[in-house]
mmCIF file with all atom_site columns, C-alpha atoms in Angstrom:
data_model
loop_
_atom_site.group_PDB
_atom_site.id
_atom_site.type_symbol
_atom_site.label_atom_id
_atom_site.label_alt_id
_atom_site.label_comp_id
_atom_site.label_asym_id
_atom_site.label_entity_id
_atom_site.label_seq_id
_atom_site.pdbx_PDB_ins_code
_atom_site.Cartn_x
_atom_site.Cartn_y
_atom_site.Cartn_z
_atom_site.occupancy
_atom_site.B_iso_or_equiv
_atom_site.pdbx_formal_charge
_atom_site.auth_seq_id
_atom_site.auth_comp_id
_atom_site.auth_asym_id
_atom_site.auth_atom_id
_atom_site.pdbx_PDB_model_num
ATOM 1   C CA . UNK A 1 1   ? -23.802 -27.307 -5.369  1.00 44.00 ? 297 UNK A CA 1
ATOM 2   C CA . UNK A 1 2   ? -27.515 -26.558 -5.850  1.00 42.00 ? 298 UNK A CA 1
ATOM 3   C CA . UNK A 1 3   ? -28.988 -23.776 -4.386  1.00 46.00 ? 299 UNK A CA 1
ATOM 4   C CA . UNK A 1 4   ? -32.458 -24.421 -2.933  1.00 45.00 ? 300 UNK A CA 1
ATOM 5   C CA . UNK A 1 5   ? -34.200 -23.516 -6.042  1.00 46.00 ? 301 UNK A CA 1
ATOM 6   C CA . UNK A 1 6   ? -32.412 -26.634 -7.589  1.00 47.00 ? 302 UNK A CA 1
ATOM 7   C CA . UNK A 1 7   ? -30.587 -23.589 -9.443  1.00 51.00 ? 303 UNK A CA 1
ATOM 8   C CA . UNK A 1 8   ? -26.255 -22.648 -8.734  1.00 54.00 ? 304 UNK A CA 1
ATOM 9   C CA . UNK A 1 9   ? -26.344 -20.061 -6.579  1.00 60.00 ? 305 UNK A CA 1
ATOM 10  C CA . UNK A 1 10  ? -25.517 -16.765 -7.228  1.00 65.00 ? 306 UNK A CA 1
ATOM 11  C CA . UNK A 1 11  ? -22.071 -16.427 -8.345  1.00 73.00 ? 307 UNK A CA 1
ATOM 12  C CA . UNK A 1 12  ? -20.182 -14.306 -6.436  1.00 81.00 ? 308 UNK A CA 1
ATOM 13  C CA . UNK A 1 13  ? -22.982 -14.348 -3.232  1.00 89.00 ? 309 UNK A CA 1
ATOM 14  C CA . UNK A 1 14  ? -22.933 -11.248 -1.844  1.00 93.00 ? 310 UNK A CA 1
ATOM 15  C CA . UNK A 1 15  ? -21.379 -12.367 1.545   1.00 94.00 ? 311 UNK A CA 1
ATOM 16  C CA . UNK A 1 16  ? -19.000 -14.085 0.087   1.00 92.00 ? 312 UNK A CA 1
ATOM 17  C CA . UNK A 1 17  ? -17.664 -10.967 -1.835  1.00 95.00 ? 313 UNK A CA 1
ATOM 18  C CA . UNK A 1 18  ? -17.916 -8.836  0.809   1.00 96.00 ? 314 UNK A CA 1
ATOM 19  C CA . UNK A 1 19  ? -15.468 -11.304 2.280   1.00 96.00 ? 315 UNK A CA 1
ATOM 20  C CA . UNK A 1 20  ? -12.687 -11.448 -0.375  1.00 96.00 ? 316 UNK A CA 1
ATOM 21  C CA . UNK A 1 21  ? -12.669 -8.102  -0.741  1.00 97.00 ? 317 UNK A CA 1
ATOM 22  C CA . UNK A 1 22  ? -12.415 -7.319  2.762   1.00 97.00 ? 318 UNK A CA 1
ATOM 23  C CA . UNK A 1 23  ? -9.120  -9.636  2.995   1.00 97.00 ? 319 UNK A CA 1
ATOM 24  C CA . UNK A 1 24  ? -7.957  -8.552  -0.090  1.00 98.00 ? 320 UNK A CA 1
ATOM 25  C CA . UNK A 1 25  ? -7.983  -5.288  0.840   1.00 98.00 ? 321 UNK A CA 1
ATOM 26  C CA . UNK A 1 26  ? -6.005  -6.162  4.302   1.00 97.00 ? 322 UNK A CA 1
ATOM 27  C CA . UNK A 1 27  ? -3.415  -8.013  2.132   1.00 98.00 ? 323 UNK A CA 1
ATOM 28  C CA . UNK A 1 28  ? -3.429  -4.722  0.238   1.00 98.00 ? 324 UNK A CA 1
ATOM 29  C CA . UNK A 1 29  ? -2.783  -2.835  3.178   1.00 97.00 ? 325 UNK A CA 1
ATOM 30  C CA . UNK A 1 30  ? -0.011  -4.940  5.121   1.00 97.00 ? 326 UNK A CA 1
ATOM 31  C CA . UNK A 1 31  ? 2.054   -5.034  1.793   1.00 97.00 ? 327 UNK A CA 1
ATOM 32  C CA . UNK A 1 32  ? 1.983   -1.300  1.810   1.00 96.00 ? 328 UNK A CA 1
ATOM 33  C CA . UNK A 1 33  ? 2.517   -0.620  6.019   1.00 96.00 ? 329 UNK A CA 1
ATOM 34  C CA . UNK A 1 34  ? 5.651   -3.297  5.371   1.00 96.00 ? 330 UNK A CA 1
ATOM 35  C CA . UNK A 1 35  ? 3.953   -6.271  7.265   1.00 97.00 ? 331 UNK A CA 1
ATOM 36  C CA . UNK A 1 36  ? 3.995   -8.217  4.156   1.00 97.00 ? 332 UNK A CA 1
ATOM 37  C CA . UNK A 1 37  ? 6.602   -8.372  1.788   1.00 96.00 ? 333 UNK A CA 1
ATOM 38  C CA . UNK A 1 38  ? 5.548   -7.920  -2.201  1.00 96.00 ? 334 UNK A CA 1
ATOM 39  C CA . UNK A 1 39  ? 6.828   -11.511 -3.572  1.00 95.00 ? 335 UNK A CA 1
ATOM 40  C CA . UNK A 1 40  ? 4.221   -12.838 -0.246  1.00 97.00 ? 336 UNK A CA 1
ATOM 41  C CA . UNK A 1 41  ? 1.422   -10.742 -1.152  1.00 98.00 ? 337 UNK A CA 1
ATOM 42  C CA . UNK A 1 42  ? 1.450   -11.958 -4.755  1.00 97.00 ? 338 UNK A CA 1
ATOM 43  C CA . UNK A 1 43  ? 1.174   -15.324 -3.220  1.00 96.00 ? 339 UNK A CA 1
ATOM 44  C CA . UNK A 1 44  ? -1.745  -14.622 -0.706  1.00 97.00 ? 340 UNK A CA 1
ATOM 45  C CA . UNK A 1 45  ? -3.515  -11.836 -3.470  1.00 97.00 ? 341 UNK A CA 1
ATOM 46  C CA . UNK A 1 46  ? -3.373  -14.473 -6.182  1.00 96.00 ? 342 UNK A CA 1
ATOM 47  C CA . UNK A 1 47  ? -4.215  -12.056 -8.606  1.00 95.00 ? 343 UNK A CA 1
ATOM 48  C CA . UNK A 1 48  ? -7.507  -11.361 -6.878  1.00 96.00 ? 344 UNK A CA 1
ATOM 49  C CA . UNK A 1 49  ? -9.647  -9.239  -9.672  1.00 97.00 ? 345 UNK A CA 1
ATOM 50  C CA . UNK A 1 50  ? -9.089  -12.425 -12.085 1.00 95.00 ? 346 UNK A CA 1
ATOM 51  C CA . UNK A 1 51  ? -8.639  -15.759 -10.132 1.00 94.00 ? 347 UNK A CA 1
ATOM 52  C CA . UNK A 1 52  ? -12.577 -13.969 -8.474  1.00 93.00 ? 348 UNK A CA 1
ATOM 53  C CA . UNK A 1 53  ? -13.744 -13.532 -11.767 1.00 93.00 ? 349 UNK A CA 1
ATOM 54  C CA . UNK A 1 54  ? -14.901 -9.914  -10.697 1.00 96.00 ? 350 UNK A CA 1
ATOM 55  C CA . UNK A 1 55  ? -15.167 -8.984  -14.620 1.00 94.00 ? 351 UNK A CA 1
ATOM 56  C CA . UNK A 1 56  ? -18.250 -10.524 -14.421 1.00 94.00 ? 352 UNK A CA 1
ATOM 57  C CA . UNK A 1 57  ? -18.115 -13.334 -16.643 1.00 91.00 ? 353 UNK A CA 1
ATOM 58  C CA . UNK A 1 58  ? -18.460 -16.624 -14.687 1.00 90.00 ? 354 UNK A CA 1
ATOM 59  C CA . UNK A 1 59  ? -21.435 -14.719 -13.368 1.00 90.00 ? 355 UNK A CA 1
ATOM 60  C CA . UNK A 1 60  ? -25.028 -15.308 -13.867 1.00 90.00 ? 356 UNK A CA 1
ATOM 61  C CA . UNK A 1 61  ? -27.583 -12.165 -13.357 1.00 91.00 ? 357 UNK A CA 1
ATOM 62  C CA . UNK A 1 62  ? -27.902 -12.212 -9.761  1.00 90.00 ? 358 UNK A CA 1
ATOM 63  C CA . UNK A 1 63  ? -23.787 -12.357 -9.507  1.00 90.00 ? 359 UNK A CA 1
ATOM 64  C CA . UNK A 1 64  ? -23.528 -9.378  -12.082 1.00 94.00 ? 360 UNK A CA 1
ATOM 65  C CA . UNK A 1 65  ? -26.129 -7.753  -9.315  1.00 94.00 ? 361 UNK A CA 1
ATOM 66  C CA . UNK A 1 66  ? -23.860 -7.978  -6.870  1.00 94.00 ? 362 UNK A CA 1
ATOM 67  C CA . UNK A 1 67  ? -20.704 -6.948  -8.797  1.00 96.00 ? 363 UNK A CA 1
ATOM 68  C CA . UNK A 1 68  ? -22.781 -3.912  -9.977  1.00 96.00 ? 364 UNK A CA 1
ATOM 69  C CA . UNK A 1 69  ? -23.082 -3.129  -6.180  1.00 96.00 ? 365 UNK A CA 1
ATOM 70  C CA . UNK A 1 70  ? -19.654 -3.608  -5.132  1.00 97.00 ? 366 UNK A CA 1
ATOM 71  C CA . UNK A 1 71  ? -18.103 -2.100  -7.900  1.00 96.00 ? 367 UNK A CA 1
ATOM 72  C CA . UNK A 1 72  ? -16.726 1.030   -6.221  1.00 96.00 ? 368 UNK A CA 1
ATOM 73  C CA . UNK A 1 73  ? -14.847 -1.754  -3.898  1.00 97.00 ? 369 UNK A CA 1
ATOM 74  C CA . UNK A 1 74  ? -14.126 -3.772  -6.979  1.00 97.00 ? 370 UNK A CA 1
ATOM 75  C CA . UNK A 1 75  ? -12.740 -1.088  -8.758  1.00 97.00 ? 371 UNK A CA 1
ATOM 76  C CA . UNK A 1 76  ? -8.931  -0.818  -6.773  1.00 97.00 ? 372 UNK A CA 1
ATOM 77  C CA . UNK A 1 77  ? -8.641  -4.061  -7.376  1.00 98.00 ? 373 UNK A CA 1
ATOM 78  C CA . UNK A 1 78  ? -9.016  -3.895  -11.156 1.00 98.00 ? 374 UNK A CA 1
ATOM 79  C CA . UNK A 1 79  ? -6.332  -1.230  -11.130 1.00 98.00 ? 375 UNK A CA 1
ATOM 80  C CA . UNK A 1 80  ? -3.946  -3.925  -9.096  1.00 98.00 ? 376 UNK A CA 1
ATOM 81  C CA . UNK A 1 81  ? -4.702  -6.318  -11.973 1.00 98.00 ? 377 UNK A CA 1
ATOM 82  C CA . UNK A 1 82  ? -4.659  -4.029  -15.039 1.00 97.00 ? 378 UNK A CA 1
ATOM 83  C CA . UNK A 1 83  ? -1.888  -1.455  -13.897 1.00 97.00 ? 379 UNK A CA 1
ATOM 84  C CA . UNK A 1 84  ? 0.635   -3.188  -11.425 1.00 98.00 ? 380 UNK A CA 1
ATOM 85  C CA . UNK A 1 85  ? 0.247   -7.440  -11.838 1.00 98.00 ? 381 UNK A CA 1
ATOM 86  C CA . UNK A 1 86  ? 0.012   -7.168  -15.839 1.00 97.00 ? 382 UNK A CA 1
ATOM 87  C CA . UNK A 1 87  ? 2.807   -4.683  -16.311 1.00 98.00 ? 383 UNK A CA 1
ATOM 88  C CA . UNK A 1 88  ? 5.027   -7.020  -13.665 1.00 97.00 ? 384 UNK A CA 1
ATOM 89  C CA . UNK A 1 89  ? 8.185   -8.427  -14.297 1.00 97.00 ? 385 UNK A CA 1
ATOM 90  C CA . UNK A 1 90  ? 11.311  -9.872  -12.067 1.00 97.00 ? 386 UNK A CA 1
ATOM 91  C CA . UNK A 1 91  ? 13.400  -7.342  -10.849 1.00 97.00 ? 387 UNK A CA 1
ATOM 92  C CA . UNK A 1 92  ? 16.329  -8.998  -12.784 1.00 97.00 ? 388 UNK A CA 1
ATOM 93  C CA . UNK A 1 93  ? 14.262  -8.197  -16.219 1.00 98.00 ? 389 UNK A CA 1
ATOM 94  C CA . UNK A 1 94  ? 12.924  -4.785  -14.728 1.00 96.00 ? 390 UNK A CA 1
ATOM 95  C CA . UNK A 1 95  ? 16.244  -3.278  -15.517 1.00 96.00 ? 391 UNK A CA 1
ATOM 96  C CA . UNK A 1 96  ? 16.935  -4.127  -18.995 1.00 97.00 ? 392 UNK A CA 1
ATOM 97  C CA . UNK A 1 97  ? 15.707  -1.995  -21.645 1.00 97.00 ? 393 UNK A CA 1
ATOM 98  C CA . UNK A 1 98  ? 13.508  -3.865  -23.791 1.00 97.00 ? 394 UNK A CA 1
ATOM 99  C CA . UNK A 1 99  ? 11.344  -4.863  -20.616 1.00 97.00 ? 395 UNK A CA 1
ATOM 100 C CA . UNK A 1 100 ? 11.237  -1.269  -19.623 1.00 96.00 ? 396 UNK A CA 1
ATOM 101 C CA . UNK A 1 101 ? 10.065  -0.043  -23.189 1.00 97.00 ? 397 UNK A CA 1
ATOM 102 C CA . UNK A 1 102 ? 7.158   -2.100  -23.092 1.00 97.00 ? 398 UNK A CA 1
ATOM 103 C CA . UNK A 1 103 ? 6.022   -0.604  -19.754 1.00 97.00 ? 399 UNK A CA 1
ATOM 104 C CA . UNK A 1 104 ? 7.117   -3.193  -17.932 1.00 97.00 ? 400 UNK A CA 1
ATOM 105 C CA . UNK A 1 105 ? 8.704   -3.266  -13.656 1.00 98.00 ? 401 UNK A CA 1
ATOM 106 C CA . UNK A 1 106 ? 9.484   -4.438  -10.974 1.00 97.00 ? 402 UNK A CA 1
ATOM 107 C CA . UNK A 1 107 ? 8.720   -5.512  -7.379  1.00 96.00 ? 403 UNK A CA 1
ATOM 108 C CA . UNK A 1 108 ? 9.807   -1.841  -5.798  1.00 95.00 ? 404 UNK A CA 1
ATOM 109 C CA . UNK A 1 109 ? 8.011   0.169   -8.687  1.00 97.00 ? 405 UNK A CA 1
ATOM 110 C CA . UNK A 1 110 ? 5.361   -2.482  -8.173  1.00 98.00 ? 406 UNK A CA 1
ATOM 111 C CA . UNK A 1 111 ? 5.000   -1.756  -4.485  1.00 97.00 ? 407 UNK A CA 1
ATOM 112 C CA . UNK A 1 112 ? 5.388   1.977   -4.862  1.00 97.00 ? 408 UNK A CA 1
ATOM 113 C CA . UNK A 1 113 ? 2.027   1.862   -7.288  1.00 97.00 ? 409 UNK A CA 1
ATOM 114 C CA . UNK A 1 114 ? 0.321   -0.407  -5.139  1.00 98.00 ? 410 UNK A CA 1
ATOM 115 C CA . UNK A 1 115 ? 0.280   2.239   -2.261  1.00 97.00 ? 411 UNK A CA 1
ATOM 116 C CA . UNK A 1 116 ? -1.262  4.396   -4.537  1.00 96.00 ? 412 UNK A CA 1
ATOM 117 C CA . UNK A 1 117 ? -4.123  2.092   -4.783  1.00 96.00 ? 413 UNK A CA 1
ATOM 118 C CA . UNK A 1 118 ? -4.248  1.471   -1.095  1.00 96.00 ? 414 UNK A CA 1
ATOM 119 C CA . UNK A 1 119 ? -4.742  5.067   -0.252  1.00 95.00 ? 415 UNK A CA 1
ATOM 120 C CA . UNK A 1 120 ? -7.566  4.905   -1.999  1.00 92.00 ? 416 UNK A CA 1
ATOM 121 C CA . UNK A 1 121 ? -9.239  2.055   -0.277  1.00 93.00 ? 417 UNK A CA 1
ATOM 122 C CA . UNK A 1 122 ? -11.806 2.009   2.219   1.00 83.00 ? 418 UNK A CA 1
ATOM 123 C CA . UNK A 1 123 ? -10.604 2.640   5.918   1.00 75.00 ? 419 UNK A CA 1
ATOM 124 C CA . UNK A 1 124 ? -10.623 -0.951  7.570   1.00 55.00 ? 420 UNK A CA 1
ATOM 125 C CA . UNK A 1 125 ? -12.273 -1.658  11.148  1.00 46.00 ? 421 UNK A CA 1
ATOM 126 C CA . UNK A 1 126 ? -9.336  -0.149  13.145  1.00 39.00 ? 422 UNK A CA 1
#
């Protein structure tokens, strides 16, 4: 859709980042407090930091703005993507040795690293 301009809106818009992140972060959060299990937050997260394109590059200058801006909130989110969802494997693989050579887990290792991240989030609107 055209912006008013007759240019594509800013990709991400502002409000609309503020809103992924903010339920990202929740999904974050419930799969760490136990409301969520891991195999559903991989579902609901869908690899957030890459399916957002929040490496910038589906986004034109005013989108890279806004990333630049965010990027403190971004940043957790990179580390879910680049340190827990890339090293991921099934828990059936997790045990054998090759997969754990290469770095590689599963869901409870998974989970344990993700509550690392979530400590480090901003406090939600309690």
């Amino acid at each position: 859709a055209l912006g008013l301009s007759g240019h594509m809106p800013a990709y991400p818009s502002e409000p609309e980042l503020i809103s992924a992140l903010d339920r990202s972060d929740e999904l974050v959060r419930l799969c760490t407090s136990g409301q969520l299990s891991f195999s559903d937050f991989c579902g609901s997260y869908d690899n957030f930091y890459w399916s957002h394109a929040l490496d910038g590059h589906e986004s034109d200058q005013a989108g890279l703005t806004v990333l630049a801006k965010y990027a403190a909130r971004i940043a957790p989110h990179q580390t879910v993507a680049e340190t827990i969802l890339a090293k991921l494997c099934s828990d059936a693989d997790a045990v054998k040795e090759p997969y754990r050579l290469a770095g590689r887990f599963g869901s409870i290792e998974a989970a344990a690293r993700l509550k690392i991240v979530a400590a480090g989030l901003p406090r939600g609107e309690a």
